[in-house]
mmCIF file of C-alpha atoms and ligand atoms in Angstrom:
data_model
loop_
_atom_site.group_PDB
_atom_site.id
_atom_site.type_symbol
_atom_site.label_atom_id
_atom_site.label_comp_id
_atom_site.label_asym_id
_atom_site.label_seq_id
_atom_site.Cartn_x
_atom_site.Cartn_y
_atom_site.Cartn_z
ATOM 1 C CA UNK A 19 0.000 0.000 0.000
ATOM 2 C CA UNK A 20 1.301 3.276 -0.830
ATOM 3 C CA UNK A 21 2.163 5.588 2.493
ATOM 4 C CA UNK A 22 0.383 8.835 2.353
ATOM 5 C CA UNK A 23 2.041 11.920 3.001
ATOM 6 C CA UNK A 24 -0.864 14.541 5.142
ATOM 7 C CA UNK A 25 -0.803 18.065 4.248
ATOM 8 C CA UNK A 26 -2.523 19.849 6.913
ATOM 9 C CA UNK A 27 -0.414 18.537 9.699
ATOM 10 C CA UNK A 28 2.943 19.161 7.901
ATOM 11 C CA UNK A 29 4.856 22.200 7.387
ATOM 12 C CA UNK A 30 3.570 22.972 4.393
ATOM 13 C CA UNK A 31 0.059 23.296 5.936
ATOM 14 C CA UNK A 32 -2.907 24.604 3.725
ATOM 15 C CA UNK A 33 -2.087 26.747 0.794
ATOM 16 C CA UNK A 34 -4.203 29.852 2.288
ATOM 17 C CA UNK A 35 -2.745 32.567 -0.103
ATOM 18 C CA UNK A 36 -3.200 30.606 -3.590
ATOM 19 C CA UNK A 37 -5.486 31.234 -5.856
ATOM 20 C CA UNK A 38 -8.127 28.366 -5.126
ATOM 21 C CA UNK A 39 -8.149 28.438 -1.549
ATOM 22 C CA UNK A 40 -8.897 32.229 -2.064
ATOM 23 C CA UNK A 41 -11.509 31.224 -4.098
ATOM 24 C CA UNK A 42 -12.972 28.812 -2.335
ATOM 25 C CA UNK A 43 -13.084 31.768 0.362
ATOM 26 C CA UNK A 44 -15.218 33.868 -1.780
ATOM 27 C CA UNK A 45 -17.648 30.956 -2.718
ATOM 28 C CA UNK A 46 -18.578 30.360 1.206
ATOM 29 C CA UNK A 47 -18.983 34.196 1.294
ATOM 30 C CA UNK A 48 -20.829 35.105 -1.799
ATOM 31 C CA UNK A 49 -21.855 31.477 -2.860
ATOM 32 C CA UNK A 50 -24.745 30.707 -0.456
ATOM 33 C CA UNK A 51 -27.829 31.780 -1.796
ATOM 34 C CA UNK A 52 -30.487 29.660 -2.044
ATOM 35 C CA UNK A 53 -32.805 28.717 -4.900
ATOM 36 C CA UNK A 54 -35.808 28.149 -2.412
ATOM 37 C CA UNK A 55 -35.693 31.723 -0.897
ATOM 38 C CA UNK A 56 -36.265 33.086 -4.330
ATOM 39 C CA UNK A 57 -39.943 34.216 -4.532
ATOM 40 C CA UNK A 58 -41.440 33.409 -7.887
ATOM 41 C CA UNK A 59 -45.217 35.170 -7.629
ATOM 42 C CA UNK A 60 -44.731 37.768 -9.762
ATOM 43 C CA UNK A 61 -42.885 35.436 -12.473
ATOM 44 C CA UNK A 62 -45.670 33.654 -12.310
ATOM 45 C CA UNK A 63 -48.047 36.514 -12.893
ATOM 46 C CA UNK A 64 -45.811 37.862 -15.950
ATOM 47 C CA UNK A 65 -45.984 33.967 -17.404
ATOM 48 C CA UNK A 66 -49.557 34.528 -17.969
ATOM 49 C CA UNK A 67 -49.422 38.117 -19.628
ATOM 50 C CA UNK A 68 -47.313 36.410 -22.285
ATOM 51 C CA UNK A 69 -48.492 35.449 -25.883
ATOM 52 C CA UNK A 70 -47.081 31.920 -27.109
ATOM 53 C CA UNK A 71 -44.297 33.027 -28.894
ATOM 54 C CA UNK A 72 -43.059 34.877 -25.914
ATOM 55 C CA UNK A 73 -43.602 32.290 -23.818
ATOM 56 C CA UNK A 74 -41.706 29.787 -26.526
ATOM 57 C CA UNK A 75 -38.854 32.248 -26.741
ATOM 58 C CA UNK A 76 -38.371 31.533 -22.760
ATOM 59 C CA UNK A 77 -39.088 28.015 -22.745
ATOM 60 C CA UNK A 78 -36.446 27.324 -25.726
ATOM 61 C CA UNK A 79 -33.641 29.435 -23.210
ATOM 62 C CA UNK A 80 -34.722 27.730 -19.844
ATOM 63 C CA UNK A 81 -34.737 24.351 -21.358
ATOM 64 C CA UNK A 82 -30.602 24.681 -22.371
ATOM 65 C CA UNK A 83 -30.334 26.166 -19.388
ATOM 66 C CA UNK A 84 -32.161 23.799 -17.114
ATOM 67 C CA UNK A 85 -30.210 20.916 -18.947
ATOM 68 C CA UNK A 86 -27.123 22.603 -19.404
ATOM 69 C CA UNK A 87 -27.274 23.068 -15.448
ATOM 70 C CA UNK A 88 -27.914 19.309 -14.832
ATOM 71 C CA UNK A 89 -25.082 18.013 -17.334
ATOM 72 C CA UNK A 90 -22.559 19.997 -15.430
ATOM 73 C CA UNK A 91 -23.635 18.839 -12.230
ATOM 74 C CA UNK A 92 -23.733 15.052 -13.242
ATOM 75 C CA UNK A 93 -20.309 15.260 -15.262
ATOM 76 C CA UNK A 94 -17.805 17.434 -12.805
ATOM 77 C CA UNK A 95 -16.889 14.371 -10.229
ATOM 78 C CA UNK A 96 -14.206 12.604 -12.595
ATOM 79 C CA UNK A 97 -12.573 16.392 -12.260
ATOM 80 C CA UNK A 98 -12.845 16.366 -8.461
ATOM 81 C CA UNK A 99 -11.252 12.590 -8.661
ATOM 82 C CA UNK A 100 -8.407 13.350 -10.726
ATOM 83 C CA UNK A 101 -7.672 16.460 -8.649
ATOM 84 C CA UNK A 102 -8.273 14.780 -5.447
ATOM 85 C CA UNK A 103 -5.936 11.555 -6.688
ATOM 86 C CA UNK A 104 -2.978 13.872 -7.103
ATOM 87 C CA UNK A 105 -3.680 15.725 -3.313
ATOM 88 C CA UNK A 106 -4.543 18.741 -4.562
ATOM 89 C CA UNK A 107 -6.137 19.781 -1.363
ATOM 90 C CA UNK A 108 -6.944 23.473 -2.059
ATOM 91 C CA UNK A 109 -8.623 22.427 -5.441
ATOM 92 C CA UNK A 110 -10.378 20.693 -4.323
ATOM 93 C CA UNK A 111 -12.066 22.359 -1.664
ATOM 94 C CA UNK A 112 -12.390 24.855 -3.723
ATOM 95 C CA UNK A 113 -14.417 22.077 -6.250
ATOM 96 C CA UNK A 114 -16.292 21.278 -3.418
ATOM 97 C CA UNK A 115 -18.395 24.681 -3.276
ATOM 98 C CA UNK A 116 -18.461 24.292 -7.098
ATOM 99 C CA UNK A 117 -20.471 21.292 -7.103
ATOM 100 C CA UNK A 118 -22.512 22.455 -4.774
ATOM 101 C CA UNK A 119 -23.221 25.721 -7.018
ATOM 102 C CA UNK A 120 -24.156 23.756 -9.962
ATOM 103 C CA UNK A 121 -26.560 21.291 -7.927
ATOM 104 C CA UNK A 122 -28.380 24.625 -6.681
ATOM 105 C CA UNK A 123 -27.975 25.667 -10.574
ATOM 106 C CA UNK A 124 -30.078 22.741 -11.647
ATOM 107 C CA UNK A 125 -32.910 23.108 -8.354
ATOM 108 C CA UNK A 126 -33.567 27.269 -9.703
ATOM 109 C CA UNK A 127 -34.267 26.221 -12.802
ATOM 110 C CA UNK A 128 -36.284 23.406 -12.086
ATOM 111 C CA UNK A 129 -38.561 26.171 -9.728
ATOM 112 C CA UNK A 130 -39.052 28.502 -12.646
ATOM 113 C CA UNK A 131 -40.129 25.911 -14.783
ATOM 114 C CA UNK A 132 -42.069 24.965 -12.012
ATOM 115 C CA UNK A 133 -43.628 28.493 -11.635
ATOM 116 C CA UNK A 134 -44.650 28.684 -15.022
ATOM 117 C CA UNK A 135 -46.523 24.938 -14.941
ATOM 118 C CA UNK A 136 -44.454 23.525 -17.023
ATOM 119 C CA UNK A 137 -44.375 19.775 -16.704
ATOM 120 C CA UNK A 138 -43.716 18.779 -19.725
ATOM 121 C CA UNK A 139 -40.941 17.555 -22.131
ATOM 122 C CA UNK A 140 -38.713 20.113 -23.362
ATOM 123 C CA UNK A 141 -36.127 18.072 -25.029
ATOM 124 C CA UNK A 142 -37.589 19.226 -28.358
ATOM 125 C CA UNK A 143 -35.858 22.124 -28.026
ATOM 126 C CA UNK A 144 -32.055 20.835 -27.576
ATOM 127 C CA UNK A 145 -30.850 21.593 -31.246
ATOM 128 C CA UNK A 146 -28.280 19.226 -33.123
ATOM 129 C CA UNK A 147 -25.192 21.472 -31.626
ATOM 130 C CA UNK A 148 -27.070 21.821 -28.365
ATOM 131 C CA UNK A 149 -27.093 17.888 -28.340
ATOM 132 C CA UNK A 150 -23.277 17.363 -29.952
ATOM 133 C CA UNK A 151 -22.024 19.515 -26.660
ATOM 134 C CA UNK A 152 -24.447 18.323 -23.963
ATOM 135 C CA UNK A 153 -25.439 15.006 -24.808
ATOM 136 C CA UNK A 154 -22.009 14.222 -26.574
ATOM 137 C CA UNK A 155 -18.642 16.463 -26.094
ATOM 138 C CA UNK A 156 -19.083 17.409 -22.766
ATOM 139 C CA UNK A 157 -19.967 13.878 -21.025
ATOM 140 C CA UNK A 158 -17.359 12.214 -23.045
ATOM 141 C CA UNK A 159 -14.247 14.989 -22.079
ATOM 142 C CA UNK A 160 -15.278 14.232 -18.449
ATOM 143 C CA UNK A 161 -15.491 10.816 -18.350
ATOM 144 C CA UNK A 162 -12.469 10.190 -20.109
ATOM 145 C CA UNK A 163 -10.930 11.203 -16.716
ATOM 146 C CA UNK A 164 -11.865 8.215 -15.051
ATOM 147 C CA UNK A 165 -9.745 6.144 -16.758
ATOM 148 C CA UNK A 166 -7.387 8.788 -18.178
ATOM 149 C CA UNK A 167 -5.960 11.384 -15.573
ATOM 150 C CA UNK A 168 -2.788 12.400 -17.766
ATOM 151 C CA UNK A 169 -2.121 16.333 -18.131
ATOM 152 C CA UNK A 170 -3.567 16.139 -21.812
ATOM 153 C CA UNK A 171 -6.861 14.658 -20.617
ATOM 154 C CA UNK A 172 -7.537 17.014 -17.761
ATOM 155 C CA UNK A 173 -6.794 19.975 -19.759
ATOM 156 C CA UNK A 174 -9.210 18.873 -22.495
ATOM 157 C CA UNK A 175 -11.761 18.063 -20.088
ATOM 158 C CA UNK A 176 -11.619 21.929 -18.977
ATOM 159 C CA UNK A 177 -11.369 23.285 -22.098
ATOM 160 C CA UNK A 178 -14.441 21.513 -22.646
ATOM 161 C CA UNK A 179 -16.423 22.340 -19.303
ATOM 162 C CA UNK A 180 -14.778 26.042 -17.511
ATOM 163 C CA UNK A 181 -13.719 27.659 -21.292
ATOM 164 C CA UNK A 182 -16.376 26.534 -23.506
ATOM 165 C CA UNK A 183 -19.473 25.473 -21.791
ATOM 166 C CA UNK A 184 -19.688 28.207 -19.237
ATOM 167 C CA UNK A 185 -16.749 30.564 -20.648
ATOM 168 C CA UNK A 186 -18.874 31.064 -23.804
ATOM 169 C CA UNK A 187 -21.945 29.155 -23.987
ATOM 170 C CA UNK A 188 -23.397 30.018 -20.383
ATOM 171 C CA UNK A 189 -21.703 33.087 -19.883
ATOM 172 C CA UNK A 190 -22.879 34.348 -23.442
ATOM 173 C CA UNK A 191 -26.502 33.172 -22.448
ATOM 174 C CA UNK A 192 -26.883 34.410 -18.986
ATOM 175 C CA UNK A 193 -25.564 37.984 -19.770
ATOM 176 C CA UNK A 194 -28.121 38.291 -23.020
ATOM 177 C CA UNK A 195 -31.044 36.726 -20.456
ATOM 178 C CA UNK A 196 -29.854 38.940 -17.736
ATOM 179 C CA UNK A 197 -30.199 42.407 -20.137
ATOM 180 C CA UNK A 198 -33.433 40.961 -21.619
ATOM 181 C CA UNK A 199 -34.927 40.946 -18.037
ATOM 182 C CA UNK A 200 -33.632 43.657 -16.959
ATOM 183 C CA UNK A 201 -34.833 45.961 -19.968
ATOM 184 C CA UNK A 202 -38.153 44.338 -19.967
ATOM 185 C CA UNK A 203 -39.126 45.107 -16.375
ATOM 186 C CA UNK A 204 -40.296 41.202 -16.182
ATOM 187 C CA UNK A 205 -39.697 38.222 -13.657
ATOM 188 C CA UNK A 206 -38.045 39.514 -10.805
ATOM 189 C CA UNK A 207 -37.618 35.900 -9.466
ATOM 190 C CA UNK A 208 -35.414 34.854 -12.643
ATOM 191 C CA UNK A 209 -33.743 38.119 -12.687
ATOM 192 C CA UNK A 210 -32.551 37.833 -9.402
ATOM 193 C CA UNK A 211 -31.205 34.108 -10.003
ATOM 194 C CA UNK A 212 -29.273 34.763 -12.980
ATOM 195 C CA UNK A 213 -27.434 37.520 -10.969
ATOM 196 C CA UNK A 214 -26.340 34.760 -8.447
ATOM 197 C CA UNK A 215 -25.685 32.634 -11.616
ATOM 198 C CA UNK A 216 -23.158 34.839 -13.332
ATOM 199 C CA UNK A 217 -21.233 35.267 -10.460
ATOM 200 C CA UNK A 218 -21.377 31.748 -9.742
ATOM 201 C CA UNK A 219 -19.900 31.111 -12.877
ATOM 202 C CA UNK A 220 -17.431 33.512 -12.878
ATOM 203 C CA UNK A 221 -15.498 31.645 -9.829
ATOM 204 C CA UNK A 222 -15.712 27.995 -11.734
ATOM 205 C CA UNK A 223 -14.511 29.903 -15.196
ATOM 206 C CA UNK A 224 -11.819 31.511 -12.849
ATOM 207 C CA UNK A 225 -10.755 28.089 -11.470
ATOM 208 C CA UNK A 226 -10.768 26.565 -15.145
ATOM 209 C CA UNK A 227 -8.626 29.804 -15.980
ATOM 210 C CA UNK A 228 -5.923 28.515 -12.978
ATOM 211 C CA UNK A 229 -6.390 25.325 -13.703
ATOM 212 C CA UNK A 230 -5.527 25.300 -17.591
ATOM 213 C CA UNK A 231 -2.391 28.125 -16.656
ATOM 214 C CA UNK A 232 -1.284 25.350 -14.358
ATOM 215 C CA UNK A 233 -1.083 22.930 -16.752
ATOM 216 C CA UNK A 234 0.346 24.711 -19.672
ATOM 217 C CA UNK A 235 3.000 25.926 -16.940
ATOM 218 C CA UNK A 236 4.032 22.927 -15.868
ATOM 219 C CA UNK A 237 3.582 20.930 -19.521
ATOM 220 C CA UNK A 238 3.691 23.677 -21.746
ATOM 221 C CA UNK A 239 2.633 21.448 -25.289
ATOM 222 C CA UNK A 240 -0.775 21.280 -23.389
ATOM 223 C CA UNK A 241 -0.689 25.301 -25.155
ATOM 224 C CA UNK A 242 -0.840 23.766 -28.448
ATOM 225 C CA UNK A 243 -3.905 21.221 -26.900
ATOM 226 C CA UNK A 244 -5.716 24.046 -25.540
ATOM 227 C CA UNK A 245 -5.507 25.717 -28.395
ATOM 228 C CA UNK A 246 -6.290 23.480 -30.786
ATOM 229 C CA UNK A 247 -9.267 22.103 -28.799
ATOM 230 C CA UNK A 248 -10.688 25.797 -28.600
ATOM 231 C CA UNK A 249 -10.638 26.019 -32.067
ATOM 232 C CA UNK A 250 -12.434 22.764 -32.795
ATOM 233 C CA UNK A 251 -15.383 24.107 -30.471
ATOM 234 C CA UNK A 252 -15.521 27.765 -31.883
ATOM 235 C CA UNK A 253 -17.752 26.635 -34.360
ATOM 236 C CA UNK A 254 -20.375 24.728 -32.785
ATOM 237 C CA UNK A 255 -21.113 27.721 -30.340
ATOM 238 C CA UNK A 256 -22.039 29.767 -33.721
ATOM 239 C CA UNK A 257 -23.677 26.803 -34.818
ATOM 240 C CA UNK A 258 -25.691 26.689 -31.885
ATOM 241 C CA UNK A 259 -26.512 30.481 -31.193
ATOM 242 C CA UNK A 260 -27.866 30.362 -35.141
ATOM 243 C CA UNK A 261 -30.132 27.440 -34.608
ATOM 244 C CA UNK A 262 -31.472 28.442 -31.364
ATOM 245 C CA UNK A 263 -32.468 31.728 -33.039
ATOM 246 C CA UNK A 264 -33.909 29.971 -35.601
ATOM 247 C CA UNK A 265 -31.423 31.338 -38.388
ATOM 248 C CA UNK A 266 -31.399 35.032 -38.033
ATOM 249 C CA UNK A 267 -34.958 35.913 -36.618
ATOM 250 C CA UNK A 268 -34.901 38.614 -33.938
ATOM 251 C CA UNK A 269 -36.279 36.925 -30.670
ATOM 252 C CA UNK A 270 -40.362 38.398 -29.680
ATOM 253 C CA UNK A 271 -38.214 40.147 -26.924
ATOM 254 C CA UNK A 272 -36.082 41.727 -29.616
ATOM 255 C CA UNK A 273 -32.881 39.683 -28.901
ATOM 256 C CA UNK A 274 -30.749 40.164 -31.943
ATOM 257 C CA UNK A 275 -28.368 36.646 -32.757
ATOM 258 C CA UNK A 276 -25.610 39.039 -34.027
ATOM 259 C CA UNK A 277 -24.703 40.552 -31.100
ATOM 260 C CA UNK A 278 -24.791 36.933 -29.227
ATOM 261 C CA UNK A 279 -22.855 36.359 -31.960
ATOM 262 C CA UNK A 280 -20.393 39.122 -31.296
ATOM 263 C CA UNK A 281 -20.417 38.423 -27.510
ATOM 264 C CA UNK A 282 -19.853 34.624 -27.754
ATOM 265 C CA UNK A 283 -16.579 35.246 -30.131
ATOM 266 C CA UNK A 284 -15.319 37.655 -27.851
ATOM 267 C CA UNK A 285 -15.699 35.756 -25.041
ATOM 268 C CA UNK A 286 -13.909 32.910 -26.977
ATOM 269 C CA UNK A 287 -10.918 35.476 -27.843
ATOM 270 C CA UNK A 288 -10.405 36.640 -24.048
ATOM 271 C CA UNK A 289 -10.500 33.323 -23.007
ATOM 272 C CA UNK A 290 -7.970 32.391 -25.494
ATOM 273 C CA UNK A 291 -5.398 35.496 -24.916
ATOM 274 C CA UNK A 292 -5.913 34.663 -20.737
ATOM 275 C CA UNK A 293 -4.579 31.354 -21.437
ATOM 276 C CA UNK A 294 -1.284 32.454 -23.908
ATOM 277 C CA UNK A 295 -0.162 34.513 -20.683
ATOM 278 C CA UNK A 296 0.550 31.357 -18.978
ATOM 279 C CA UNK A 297 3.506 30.455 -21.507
ATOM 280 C CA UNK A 298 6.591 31.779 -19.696
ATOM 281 C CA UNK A 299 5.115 32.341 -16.714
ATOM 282 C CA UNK A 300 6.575 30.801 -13.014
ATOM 283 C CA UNK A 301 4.515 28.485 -11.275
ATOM 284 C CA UNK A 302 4.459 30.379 -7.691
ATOM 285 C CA UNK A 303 2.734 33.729 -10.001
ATOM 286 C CA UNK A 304 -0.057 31.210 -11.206
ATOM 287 C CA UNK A 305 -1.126 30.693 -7.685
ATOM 288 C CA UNK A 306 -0.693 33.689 -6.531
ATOM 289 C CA UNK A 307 -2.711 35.526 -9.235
ATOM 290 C CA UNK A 308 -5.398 37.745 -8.682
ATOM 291 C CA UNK A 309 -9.036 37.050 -8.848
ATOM 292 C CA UNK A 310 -9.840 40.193 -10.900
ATOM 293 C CA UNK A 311 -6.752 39.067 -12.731
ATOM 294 C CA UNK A 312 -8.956 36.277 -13.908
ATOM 295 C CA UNK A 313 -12.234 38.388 -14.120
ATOM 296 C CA UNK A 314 -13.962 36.623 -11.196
ATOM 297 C CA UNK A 315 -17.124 38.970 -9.841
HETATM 298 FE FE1 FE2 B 17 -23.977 26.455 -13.343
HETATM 299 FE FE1 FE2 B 18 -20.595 26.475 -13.493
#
């Protein structure tokens, strides 16, 4: 049996100044809201004052969302393992809040759907590229890591989840739903949830951030990987923002697909030029980067 080595009770104690442990601060400070304390009355009332193709518009968003919310929950473990496997101690507590964030992800939007009475199945509306990513891409990056924890295979696997799933996809589609909501005046209850959302997201795209620097730092091919990867996905997120606005028709809330367009390839390009910084960098300035560094909220 191999002889553990403890961290806590050794010299080198808990890593309280590096980036994820700081992080992992923040999320017990910021990161406790709580999907049942949202009140959803007035949602409810505004549900009703919409005609059908409103009410479509929001169902066709909620339903990525919703199941966007539950694939992330059910895939992150194999992350957690191969992070936990190599005693990363801080990451892990750190992943620890994360989970819990997306499991409290997936219970809001289960309650709005719940507000509006909608039982039913909304599958219809998860579009071929919608599928390739959540029913295909992203399950199969993260289970790879059960049986394949090398430096290549983790750093795909958050490519995959922290850069393109929430880095474009969700942060793209929360900040578009956010401005909607807030224009329109409409659903309080969802408006206040997608605030606590963003932020949310902004610590696990953070960590993914660290996490990829890490690995480029201390393998730097995984640059070409990363890079490479990103590139493969870049399409499929325009793929996927033209089909869910069914091919260039402005939304019955006025949402124009150009500028989510615009704001998903931007994303994809900050993302990108975050990650080329890590080349040449030393490992102790990874971890002791900044979280506005990283653009957490
Ligand atoms: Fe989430
Ligand atoms: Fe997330």
């Amino acid at each position: 049996m191999q002889t553990r080595t403890m961290s806590t009770t050794s010299s080198r104690g808990l890593l309280e100044d590096s980036f994820p442990y700081r992080l992992y601060q923040k999320a017990k400070r910021v990161g406790t809201w709580n999907p049942a304390d949202i009140d959803f009355s007035e949602d409810q009332k505004d549900w009703q004052k919409l005609n059908t193709d409103q009410q479509q518009d929001i169902l066709r968003v909620i339903s990525q969302f919703q199941a966007g919310e539950e694939a992330v929950t059910l895939d992150l473990l194999p992350l957690m393992m191969a992070v936990a496997k190599e005693g990363r101690l801080e990451e892990e507590m750190f992943l620890t809040t994360f989970l819990f964030e997306e499991a409290k992800h997936t219970e809001f939007f289960r309650r709005v759907l719940n507000a509006f009475g909608e039982k039913g199945d909304l599958s219809h509306f998860h579009t071929p590229a919608y599928r390739k990513v959540f029913y295909e891409i992203l399950p199969g990056a993260m289970s790879r890591l059960e049986t394949d924890q090398s430096p290549e295979a983790i750093a795909g696997a958050s490519v995959v989840y922290n850069m393109f799933v929430e880095g474009v996809l969700a942060e793209t589609g929360y900040f578009f739903l956010y401005q909607m909501l807030k224009k329109s005046g409409i659903m309080p209850g969802l408006l206040e949830g997608v605030g606590h959302l963003k932020r949310d997201e902004s610590r696990h795209i953070g960590y993914g951030t660290f996490l990829l620097q890490r690995l480029i730092c201390e393998h730097p091919p995984i640059y070409e990987v990363v890079m490479a990867k990103m590139g493969e996905l870049g399409p499929l997120a325009i793929q996927l923002i033209h089909e869910s606005n069914l091919d260039g028709e402005v939304s019955s809330f006025g949402g124009n697909p150009e500028e989510s367009l615009n704001f998903a390839q931007k994303q994809l390009a900050i993302r990108m030029e975050v990650l080329a910084r890590a080349k040449g960098k030393k490992i102790e300035e990874i971890y002791s980067i900044s979280e506005s560094e990283i653009g957490v909220l």
